Amino acid sequence: MNSILFIAPHEEIASIAKKALIEMNLSIPLIVAKNKIAVNIAKQSESTSIIISRGGTVRDLKKYTNKIIVDIGISLTNILKSIEKLHLAGCKNIAIISNNNIIEPESSIINIHQTSVKICPYSNDEDVSKIIENLLPKNIDGIIGDIKPVELAKKYNIKNSIYIESDIISIRKAINEALILANKHQKKQLRLQTLQSIIDNINEGIIVYNLNKQPIFYNKLGKEILNNNTVLAGKKGTAQLNNYLTMYKGKILDINNEKLLLDVISLDINNELNNQILIFQKVNLIEKTARKIQVALYQKGLYAKKTFNDILYKSPKMEKLLTTAKQFAQSNSNILIYGETGTGKEGLAQSIHNASQRHDKPFVSVNCASLPPTLIESELFGYVEGAFTGARKSGKKGLFEMAHTGTIFLDEIGDLPIDIQSRLLRVLQEREIMRIGDDKILPIDIRLICATNKNLKQLIHEGKFRQDLYYRINVLRITLPPLRERTEDISLLLDYYLNKYGQISTKNLATEINRYLLNYPWNGNIRELKNVAEVLAFIYKNDISLDDVKHILDDVNDISSSNTSMLTLPINNNLKNMEKTIIQQLIDKNYSNDEICHLLGISKVTLWRKTK
């Protein structure tokens, strides 16, 4: 066992130790040396972590080396046998003189069979002579002790002296103790090496400082940082290091041409601030990690692409609306977005999410109108294994669960079935869900944004939408204006999409075409404008005419709204009832009041009067 070394102070102990090692079938190296020579040997033995020795040699090894020292003890039996030998030799005043790590560290006197035994511990070899000189007037006639007292006994003409031996039992006990310590030390070293290896291989630099602001521990990257920064290495004084840490904590600094984000934390042990830990993160790795998260969310469809910077506008109405939306983004309250088809409700919802504190969390978009009624509950709330026929064996997370800590966007909320509205109301009230077929409650943390192109109050009146749910989702409200109410933005949007699809602009179009496009009602709003711009860019020629543009718009209308451009009227009806029928059919086709007034050329007051 190379980690253990037996240093015998003299040949007598070495002889007993060899016998013990043979009996125990151990191959522990054994040498004879004491005091300073033993210390030098121990220091040079790098592979040794535990040393077995005795007496003053143990004292010096503990004082001058950082090894683990196992002391060979002396049994009471050995001491009593030595006293008995001197007693039989006629000694009446016996002194036990030995290192204070072998006998009691305090002087005392005991009497055994009319024989006085004085215990005299010492801590330095130089003290032995003084102890014996002080004992001579007291008629000491026998000494029991280590090598040093026994040698000096002859010098002072004390004829009876006995060296206290450590018997084989004491040596075996010391060897067994060393074996136990070696096993523990080996396990400890393995844990430390494993921990060091882990710390060295992480992508962060770690430096630990003591109270004097000196680095006492660091990993591989931390060492590189110390080598390239004299302030952090503690070479410019505590005050300058403190100022440096205060200046750069939580900020990015440049070390050896690499950008690092610095964080400083205090290590609190037993309610005392003992150490400071510096953690350096590579900025490029932080960016890579952020991109991985964003890509993962994007691949799952849990990613908001649009921001407020992506919204094109120059109209005051949109300026005011977006200012309000940015304020709403800082809140955690539910938001309801009103707007006609194609006005960009989802883009606004994504922008609000990306401007909120949840911007790095999931964004789940749900079109309530596109989910089949038979699957909408399982899609929203999820299900467990065996919940119903055809369910996945492992179950499935619902969209609300997938949006946990982030934002869920419910588009076309007005098309949500009335029974699902009840479950949604409970989710918003309790902030918890239960999968279909499960008996466990799952707490969720979500921000809800809803959107609709329908009149929810009208749906409430018709019994198609819950009033309590309406007031739950209608906390913060935004109404997106149709494109015809923000005519200042039409040219801007046309230019953007014409350039995107064909690298042309409205400047390439004739004045009469631009005028026509500005006055066109754009019932499909931005979505319709985008489609028209794509077709114009594709077929653009220098001689394109207004008729060509009108034809394109007609084609778009025919494709996108062939069903909405036709009405059915009963011929056996009076004019007043026919007007009501026309208006009702337009309402059923999801036209807003503004659109109906525009199509029929009447005011809102007239519309209200005709629907009474």
XYZ file of C-alpha atoms in Angstrom:
612
model
C 0.000 0.000 0.000
C 1.943 2.983 -1.306
C -0.373 5.448 0.436
C 0.752 4.158 3.882
C 4.308 4.375 5.226
C 5.522 2.888 8.539
C 8.326 4.950 10.114
C 9.780 3.166 13.157
C 11.817 5.441 15.465
C 14.171 2.517 16.278
C 14.905 -1.108 15.442
C 12.890 -2.623 18.305
C 9.611 -1.200 16.967
C 10.658 -2.013 13.397
C 11.192 -5.659 14.342
C 7.732 -5.964 15.936
C 6.143 -4.102 13.009
C 7.684 -6.494 10.442
C 6.241 -9.439 12.334
C 2.792 -7.794 12.478
C 2.817 -6.962 8.749
C 3.744 -10.562 7.850
C 0.931 -11.904 10.050
C -1.546 -9.465 8.449
C -0.249 -10.267 4.937
C 0.364 -6.586 4.147
C 3.120 -4.984 2.058
C 3.350 -1.586 3.750
C 6.806 0.039 3.301
C 8.751 0.231 6.573
C 11.803 2.361 7.373
C 13.727 3.225 10.541
C 14.084 6.946 11.141
C 13.186 9.534 13.723
C 12.532 13.216 14.195
C 14.055 15.492 11.497
C 15.222 12.606 9.296
C 11.709 11.098 9.440
C 10.208 14.477 8.533
C 12.457 14.839 5.461
C 11.603 11.323 4.266
C 7.868 12.015 4.730
C 8.070 15.261 2.757
C 9.839 13.571 -0.151
C 7.351 10.708 -0.316
C 4.665 12.253 -2.578
C 2.673 9.021 -2.908
C 2.344 8.703 0.871
C -0.720 10.178 2.553
C -0.718 8.260 5.877
C 2.257 7.591 8.185
C 2.403 5.228 11.181
C 4.950 6.132 13.869
C 5.448 6.730 17.608
C 6.500 9.225 20.240
C 8.495 12.329 19.395
C 8.673 11.344 15.751
C 4.872 11.536 15.591
C 5.040 14.952 17.205
C 7.474 16.264 14.580
C 5.605 14.659 11.685
C 2.366 16.332 12.759
C 4.121 19.669 13.167
C 6.145 19.784 9.955
C 4.169 17.767 7.385
C 0.633 17.754 6.021
C 0.333 13.947 6.142
C -2.231 11.988 8.117
C -0.346 10.593 11.160
C -1.373 7.448 13.064
C 0.191 7.229 16.515
C 1.249 3.840 17.920
C -0.125 3.697 21.408
C 1.182 2.029 24.581
C -1.029 -0.404 26.401
C -1.603 -0.161 30.156
C -0.307 -3.714 30.418
C 3.127 -2.646 29.113
C 3.332 0.209 31.615
C 2.297 -2.022 34.559
C 4.806 -4.712 33.548
C 7.558 -2.085 33.446
C 6.574 -0.789 36.920
C 6.534 -4.354 38.235
C 10.076 -5.016 36.920
C 11.463 -1.911 38.616
C 9.575 -2.722 41.831
C 11.126 -6.189 41.927
C 14.502 -4.538 41.349
C 13.958 -2.568 44.579
C 12.924 0.797 43.161
C 10.702 2.892 45.438
C 10.542 6.171 43.453
C 9.801 5.588 39.803
C 9.300 8.290 37.106
C 7.456 7.648 33.838
C 8.953 10.136 31.371
C 7.446 10.112 27.884
C 5.994 12.278 25.120
C 2.681 13.866 26.081
C 1.074 12.140 23.089
C 1.814 8.750 24.722
C 1.024 9.359 28.404
C -1.283 11.753 30.220
C -0.394 15.341 29.253
C -0.431 16.447 32.957
C 1.981 15.508 35.751
C 0.635 13.339 38.569
C 1.767 10.943 41.302
C 0.285 7.517 42.094
C 1.304 4.874 44.662
C 1.405 1.168 43.822
C 2.449 -1.312 46.571
C 4.293 1.367 48.551
C 6.057 2.414 45.352
C 5.684 6.057 44.272
C 5.124 6.490 40.523
C 5.445 10.033 39.154
C 4.122 10.681 35.621
C 6.183 13.314 33.758
C 5.053 14.143 30.200
C 7.189 16.302 27.896
C 6.618 18.014 24.559
C 10.233 18.685 23.491
C 13.338 16.547 23.745
C 15.162 19.493 25.310
C 12.817 19.304 28.313
C 13.889 15.767 29.270
C 17.159 16.824 30.924
C 15.377 19.465 33.026
C 12.741 16.935 34.149
C 15.407 14.420 35.272
C 17.462 17.134 37.038
C 14.357 18.220 38.971
C 13.669 14.599 39.941
C 17.175 13.804 41.271
C 16.659 15.596 44.639
C 13.512 13.481 45.103
C 15.579 10.256 45.102
C 14.285 8.913 41.826
C 15.764 5.446 41.498
C 14.010 4.181 38.344
C 12.897 5.620 35.011
C 10.399 4.245 32.520
C 10.246 6.109 29.224
C 11.136 6.670 25.602
C 14.594 6.311 24.058
C 15.663 9.826 25.111
C 14.848 9.524 28.868
C 16.384 6.038 29.004
C 19.607 7.298 27.388
C 19.828 10.280 29.808
C 19.140 8.047 32.838
C 22.568 6.457 32.419
C 24.156 9.932 32.147
C 22.642 10.917 35.517
C 23.693 7.582 37.098
C 20.167 6.260 37.433
C 20.882 2.542 37.118
C 17.342 1.266 36.682
C 15.644 2.360 33.435
C 13.257 0.589 31.109
C 12.180 1.544 27.588
C 8.376 1.451 27.231
C 7.697 -0.920 24.378
C 4.735 -0.908 22.062
C 3.677 -4.509 21.833
C 2.421 -6.251 18.699
C -1.190 -5.631 19.737
C -0.680 -1.847 19.771
C 1.122 -1.971 16.422
C -1.649 -4.092 14.829
C -4.211 -1.608 16.137
C -2.286 1.300 14.590
C -1.976 -0.544 11.248
C -5.737 -1.296 11.177
C -6.510 2.347 11.945
C -4.220 3.403 9.086
C -5.983 0.977 6.707
C -9.394 2.424 7.611
C -8.115 5.979 7.146
C -6.491 5.036 3.826
C -9.773 3.618 2.548
C -11.659 6.762 3.601
C -8.928 8.984 2.159
C -9.012 7.087 -1.139
C -12.784 7.493 -1.403
C -12.495 11.160 -0.487
C -9.794 11.712 -3.104
C -11.918 9.926 -5.718
C -14.890 12.178 -4.910
C -12.686 15.263 -5.044
C -11.110 14.179 -8.336
C -14.547 13.464 -9.794
C -15.839 16.840 -8.600
C -12.760 18.605 -9.943
C -13.146 16.841 -13.296
C -16.807 17.873 -13.495
C -16.024 21.478 -12.556
C -13.134 21.621 -15.031
C -15.355 20.440 -17.875
C -18.283 22.806 -17.402
C -18.541 25.819 -19.683
C -18.270 28.319 -16.853
C -15.207 29.745 -15.148
C -15.239 29.446 -11.337
C -12.946 31.234 -8.882
C -13.330 31.081 -5.081
C -11.771 33.779 -2.882
C -11.088 33.671 0.850
C -11.703 36.553 3.266
C -8.389 38.122 2.253
C -9.530 38.183 -1.394
C -6.994 35.577 -2.441
C -8.050 32.867 -4.932
C -8.125 29.525 -3.098
C -9.932 27.391 -5.661
C -10.585 27.589 -9.408
C -11.419 25.336 -12.317
C -9.666 25.098 -15.671
C -11.357 28.153 -17.213
C -10.998 30.048 -13.928
C -7.237 29.459 -14.031
C -7.066 30.864 -17.582
C -8.923 33.971 -16.404
C -6.551 34.445 -13.444
C -3.557 34.100 -15.754
C -4.898 36.883 -17.983
C -6.157 39.346 -15.359
C -3.825 40.649 -12.642
C -6.671 42.316 -10.723
C -8.654 39.069 -10.401
C -5.444 37.218 -9.501
C -5.231 39.470 -6.408
C -1.933 41.039 -7.473
C -3.173 44.644 -7.266
C -4.629 44.659 -3.769
C -7.960 44.002 -2.090
C -9.359 47.516 -2.651
C -8.824 47.409 -6.411
C -10.327 43.907 -6.629
C -13.418 45.037 -4.677
C -13.880 48.016 -7.009
C -13.438 45.759 -10.043
C -16.088 43.288 -8.839
C -18.521 46.099 -7.997
C -18.040 47.629 -11.452
C -18.428 44.431 -13.483
C -20.875 42.315 -11.452
C -23.733 41.327 -13.751
C -21.961 42.898 -16.743
C -19.935 41.706 -19.703
C -16.156 42.067 -19.605
C -13.445 41.227 -22.100
C -10.667 38.896 -20.946
C -8.084 37.584 -23.403
C -10.288 38.665 -26.362
C -13.276 36.711 -25.059
C -16.523 38.242 -23.804
C -17.556 36.911 -20.378
C -20.578 37.629 -18.184
C -19.562 37.963 -14.525
C -21.704 36.991 -11.548
C -20.538 37.227 -7.927
C -22.162 35.250 -5.097
C -21.259 34.913 -1.418
C -20.831 31.490 0.168
C -22.725 31.491 3.455
C -21.477 28.856 5.930
C -22.905 28.743 9.456
C -24.502 32.157 8.911
C -21.097 33.722 8.251
C -19.951 35.173 4.926
C -16.646 33.401 4.451
C -15.971 33.257 0.732
C -16.885 34.917 -2.543
C -17.464 32.848 -5.664
C -16.996 34.341 -9.122
C -18.816 32.666 -12.015
C -17.875 33.595 -15.581
C -20.165 32.588 -18.452
C -19.052 32.785 -22.061
C -21.417 35.148 -23.878
C -21.236 33.172 -27.130
C -22.320 30.008 -25.284
C -25.205 31.884 -23.633
C -26.320 33.031 -27.078
C -26.022 29.483 -28.476
C -28.090 28.102 -25.596
C -30.740 30.787 -26.112
C -30.859 29.915 -29.819
C -31.243 26.203 -29.021
C -34.179 26.973 -26.735
C -35.769 29.188 -29.355
C -35.263 26.540 -32.064
C -36.741 23.845 -29.821
C -39.779 26.011 -29.098
C -40.082 26.891 -32.790
C -40.008 23.234 -33.810
C -42.798 22.516 -31.349
C -44.823 25.462 -32.609
C -44.362 27.194 -29.258
C -42.557 30.228 -30.597
C -43.661 33.811 -31.129
C -42.029 35.195 -34.283
C -43.485 38.697 -34.445
C -42.426 41.723 -32.412
C -43.686 45.303 -32.293
C -40.834 46.225 -34.648
C -42.397 44.001 -37.328
C -45.669 45.960 -37.368
C -45.679 48.513 -40.225
C -47.662 51.683 -39.684
C -47.595 55.470 -39.777
C -51.199 56.281 -38.887
C -51.860 58.016 -35.512
C -54.555 55.444 -34.753
C -52.034 52.587 -34.890
C -49.461 54.660 -32.976
C -51.902 55.085 -30.101
C -53.004 51.443 -30.225
C -49.428 50.077 -30.116
C -48.492 52.384 -27.234
C -51.379 50.881 -25.282
C -50.407 47.336 -26.325
C -46.824 47.848 -25.093
C -48.193 48.963 -21.731
C -50.458 45.914 -21.597
C -47.448 43.673 -22.329
C -45.952 44.558 -18.938
C -49.080 43.339 -17.166
C -50.011 39.726 -16.460
C -53.743 40.330 -16.982
C -55.860 38.671 -19.681
C -56.169 40.532 -22.977
C -59.003 40.496 -25.521
C -58.187 41.617 -29.081
C -61.077 42.631 -31.343
C -60.561 42.910 -35.065
C -61.864 41.902 -38.454
C -60.407 38.988 -40.356
C -56.924 39.757 -41.655
C -56.164 42.747 -39.395
C -53.206 40.986 -37.734
C -54.591 39.875 -34.383
C -52.152 36.983 -33.939
C -49.175 39.154 -34.930
C -50.192 41.645 -32.239
C -50.566 38.810 -29.688
C -47.074 37.544 -30.524
C -45.662 41.063 -30.200
C -47.251 41.458 -26.766
C -45.755 38.124 -25.676
C -42.274 39.028 -26.931
C -42.412 42.362 -25.092
C -43.515 40.743 -21.825
C -41.511 39.142 -19.021
C -42.502 35.759 -20.497
C -40.718 36.431 -23.805
C -38.331 33.478 -23.316
C -41.158 31.094 -22.412
C -43.578 29.145 -24.677
C -46.139 30.879 -26.890
C -48.987 28.518 -27.822
C -51.426 29.618 -30.516
C -54.827 27.900 -30.783
C -57.448 28.582 -33.455
C -60.657 27.609 -31.686
C -62.585 27.574 -34.983
C -60.238 25.020 -36.573
C -60.370 22.414 -33.789
C -62.977 19.661 -34.360
C -65.658 19.723 -31.633
C -64.917 16.071 -30.765
C -61.206 16.760 -30.142
C -61.159 20.283 -28.780
C -61.290 19.233 -25.104
C -58.466 16.697 -25.401
C -56.342 19.149 -27.408
C -56.742 21.937 -24.870
C -56.463 19.947 -21.638
C -54.703 16.720 -22.644
C -55.471 13.151 -21.590
C -53.921 10.197 -19.784
C -53.288 6.669 -21.034
C -56.489 4.784 -21.793
C -58.701 7.867 -21.475
C -60.589 6.893 -24.628
C -60.337 4.663 -27.706
C -57.523 5.756 -30.005
C -55.670 7.707 -27.297
C -51.890 7.544 -27.182
C -50.515 4.908 -24.827
C -48.355 7.465 -23.063
C -51.115 10.072 -22.888
C -50.702 13.598 -24.194
C -50.061 17.058 -22.832
C -52.760 19.598 -23.504
C -52.073 22.987 -25.057
C -52.643 24.727 -21.730
C -50.057 22.472 -20.097
C -47.609 23.135 -22.946
C -48.049 26.883 -22.405
C -47.073 26.628 -18.713
C -44.998 29.684 -17.621
C -45.695 31.299 -21.021
C -48.612 32.675 -23.057
C -51.572 30.919 -24.660
C -53.357 32.689 -27.524
C -56.952 31.628 -28.189
C -57.916 32.930 -31.622
C -61.586 32.941 -32.685
C -62.625 32.558 -29.039
C -66.217 33.203 -30.087
C -66.304 29.800 -31.825
C -65.480 27.869 -28.662
C -68.290 25.399 -27.762
C -70.343 26.413 -24.754
C -69.391 23.305 -22.701
C -65.677 23.943 -23.248
C -66.230 27.557 -22.203
C -67.195 26.248 -18.746
C -63.936 24.331 -18.397
C -61.964 27.315 -19.653
C -63.628 29.532 -17.062
C -62.548 27.160 -14.282
C -58.980 27.072 -15.603
C -58.820 30.875 -15.551
C -60.319 31.041 -12.066
C -58.301 28.295 -10.381
C -55.146 28.360 -12.561
C -55.127 24.565 -12.668
C -56.143 21.861 -15.120
C -56.989 18.172 -15.081
C -56.271 15.889 -18.028
C -59.135 13.819 -19.411
C -59.305 10.511 -17.540
C -57.015 11.707 -14.748
C -57.671 12.407 -11.077
C -54.698 14.703 -10.532
C -54.771 18.484 -10.527
C -51.939 20.236 -12.378
C -51.233 23.868 -11.410
C -50.413 26.099 -14.389
C -48.964 29.579 -14.774
C -50.153 31.165 -18.030
C -50.905 34.543 -19.547
C -54.091 34.444 -21.680
C -54.630 36.482 -24.849
C -57.883 35.996 -26.770
C -58.975 37.326 -30.146
C -62.235 37.415 -32.058
C -63.900 39.019 -35.078
C -67.353 38.454 -33.638
C -69.546 40.554 -31.385
C -69.260 38.608 -28.122
C -72.042 40.625 -26.468
C -74.358 39.595 -29.294
C -73.314 35.978 -28.778
C -74.047 36.330 -25.050
C -77.520 37.650 -25.940
C -78.013 34.614 -28.200
C -76.853 32.210 -25.481
C -73.763 31.165 -27.456
C -71.163 32.683 -25.146
C -70.925 32.684 -21.356
C -71.237 36.112 -19.804
C -68.967 35.212 -16.841
C -66.266 34.019 -19.264
C -66.597 37.252 -21.262
C -65.845 39.358 -18.190
C -62.984 37.036 -17.259
C -61.199 37.419 -20.632
C -62.186 41.046 -21.259
C -59.818 42.622 -18.716
C -57.546 44.556 -21.068
C -59.114 45.207 -24.478
C -57.574 46.231 -27.795
C -59.554 46.868 -30.987
C -57.539 46.581 -34.187
C -58.879 49.001 -36.818
C -59.624 47.659 -40.307
C -57.318 48.778 -43.093
C -59.907 51.183 -44.533
C -59.762 53.139 -41.234
C -55.981 53.526 -41.419
C -55.570 54.604 -45.023
C -52.206 56.240 -44.226
C -50.760 52.717 -43.892
C -52.016 51.292 -47.213
C -49.170 52.672 -49.347
C -46.607 51.713 -46.721
C -47.862 48.106 -46.634
C -48.161 47.901 -50.423
C -44.588 49.102 -50.841
C -43.345 46.561 -48.308
C -45.056 43.552 -49.917
C -44.417 44.658 -53.526
C -40.721 44.958 -52.709
C -40.748 41.648 -50.848
C -42.265 39.705 -53.730
C -40.947 41.561 -56.779
C -38.618 44.385 -55.757
C -41.018 47.052 -57.053
C -42.973 49.776 -55.277
C -46.100 51.878 -55.701
C -43.917 54.387 -57.583
C -43.801 51.883 -60.435
C -47.609 51.915 -60.661
C -49.681 54.515 -62.491
C -51.279 57.318 -60.457
C -54.809 56.091 -61.208
C -53.867 52.589 -59.964
C -52.473 53.972 -56.706
C -55.585 56.099 -56.232
C -57.814 53.093 -56.852
C -55.866 50.912 -54.379
C -56.025 53.632 -51.707
C -59.803 53.917 -52.044
C -60.424 50.171 -52.282
C -62.338 48.926 -49.149
C -59.922 46.002 -48.434
C -62.556 43.860 -46.742
C -59.904 41.173 -46.261
C -57.640 43.790 -44.656
C -53.874 43.173 -44.547
C -54.268 39.549 -45.614
C -56.072 40.618 -48.780
C -53.578 43.411 -49.458
C -50.691 40.961 -49.111
C -52.283 38.551 -51.610
C -52.926 41.336 -54.128
C -49.346 42.647 -53.754
C -47.974 39.155 -54.397
C -50.009 38.797 -57.624
C -49.098 42.326 -58.792
C -45.402 41.681 -58.204
C -45.598 38.397 -60.095
C -47.342 39.704 -63.229
C -46.001 43.274 -63.173
C -45.192 44.892 -66.521
C -44.616 48.522 -67.399
C -47.907 48.644 -69.266
C -50.087 47.167 -66.495
C -53.476 48.929 -66.561
C -56.162 49.771 -64.011
C -58.408 47.139 -65.605
C -55.710 44.544 -64.948
C -55.628 45.570 -61.304
C -59.420 45.475 -61.023
C -59.379 42.025 -62.584
C -56.830 40.880 -59.981
C -58.974 42.241 -57.173
C -62.050 40.550 -58.573
C -60.178 37.255 -58.798
C -59.054 37.587 -55.217
C -62.569 38.398 -54.111
C -63.970 35.445 -56.088
C -61.500 33.060 -54.428
C -61.607 34.432 -50.908
C -65.237 35.410 -50.486
C -67.364 33.682 -53.108
C -69.834 32.612 -50.451
C -70.027 36.016 -48.747
C -70.804 37.959 -51.937
C -74.153 36.167 -52.485
C -77.394 36.689 -50.560
C -80.682 34.823 -50.806
C -83.974 36.826 -50.658
C -87.539 35.499 -50.538
C -89.653 37.070 -53.316
C -92.906 36.855 -51.380
C -91.946 39.477 -48.852
C -92.351 43.217 -48.376
C -89.441 45.646 -48.684
C -89.041 46.192 -44.949
C -88.715 42.471 -44.226
C -86.334 42.055 -47.178
C -84.064 44.758 -45.678
C -84.093 42.922 -42.360
C -83.263 39.663 -44.165
C -80.315 41.269 -45.974
C -78.936 42.722 -42.757
C -79.397 39.471 -40.853
C -77.639 37.454 -43.552
C -74.707 39.880 -43.476
C -74.531 39.533 -39.681
C -74.599 35.736 -40.056
C -71.677 35.993 -42.492
C -69.636 37.728 -39.736
C -69.779 41.234 -41.238
C -69.263 43.956 -38.631
C -71.662 46.869 -38.229
C -69.156 49.166 -39.967
C -68.901 46.799 -42.936
C -72.706 46.474 -43.230
C -73.121 50.246 -43.163
C -70.378 50.570 -45.814
C -71.903 47.915 -48.101
C -75.478 49.228 -47.826
C -74.550 52.899 -47.784
C -76.453 53.656 -44.567
C -75.518 55.158 -41.202
C -75.215 53.267 -37.940
C -78.368 54.938 -36.658
C -80.282 53.724 -39.736
C -78.849 50.238 -39.262
C -79.963 50.215 -35.640
C -83.448 51.414 -36.622
C -83.839 48.773 -39.349
C -82.845 45.926 -37.035
C -85.338 46.880 -34.301
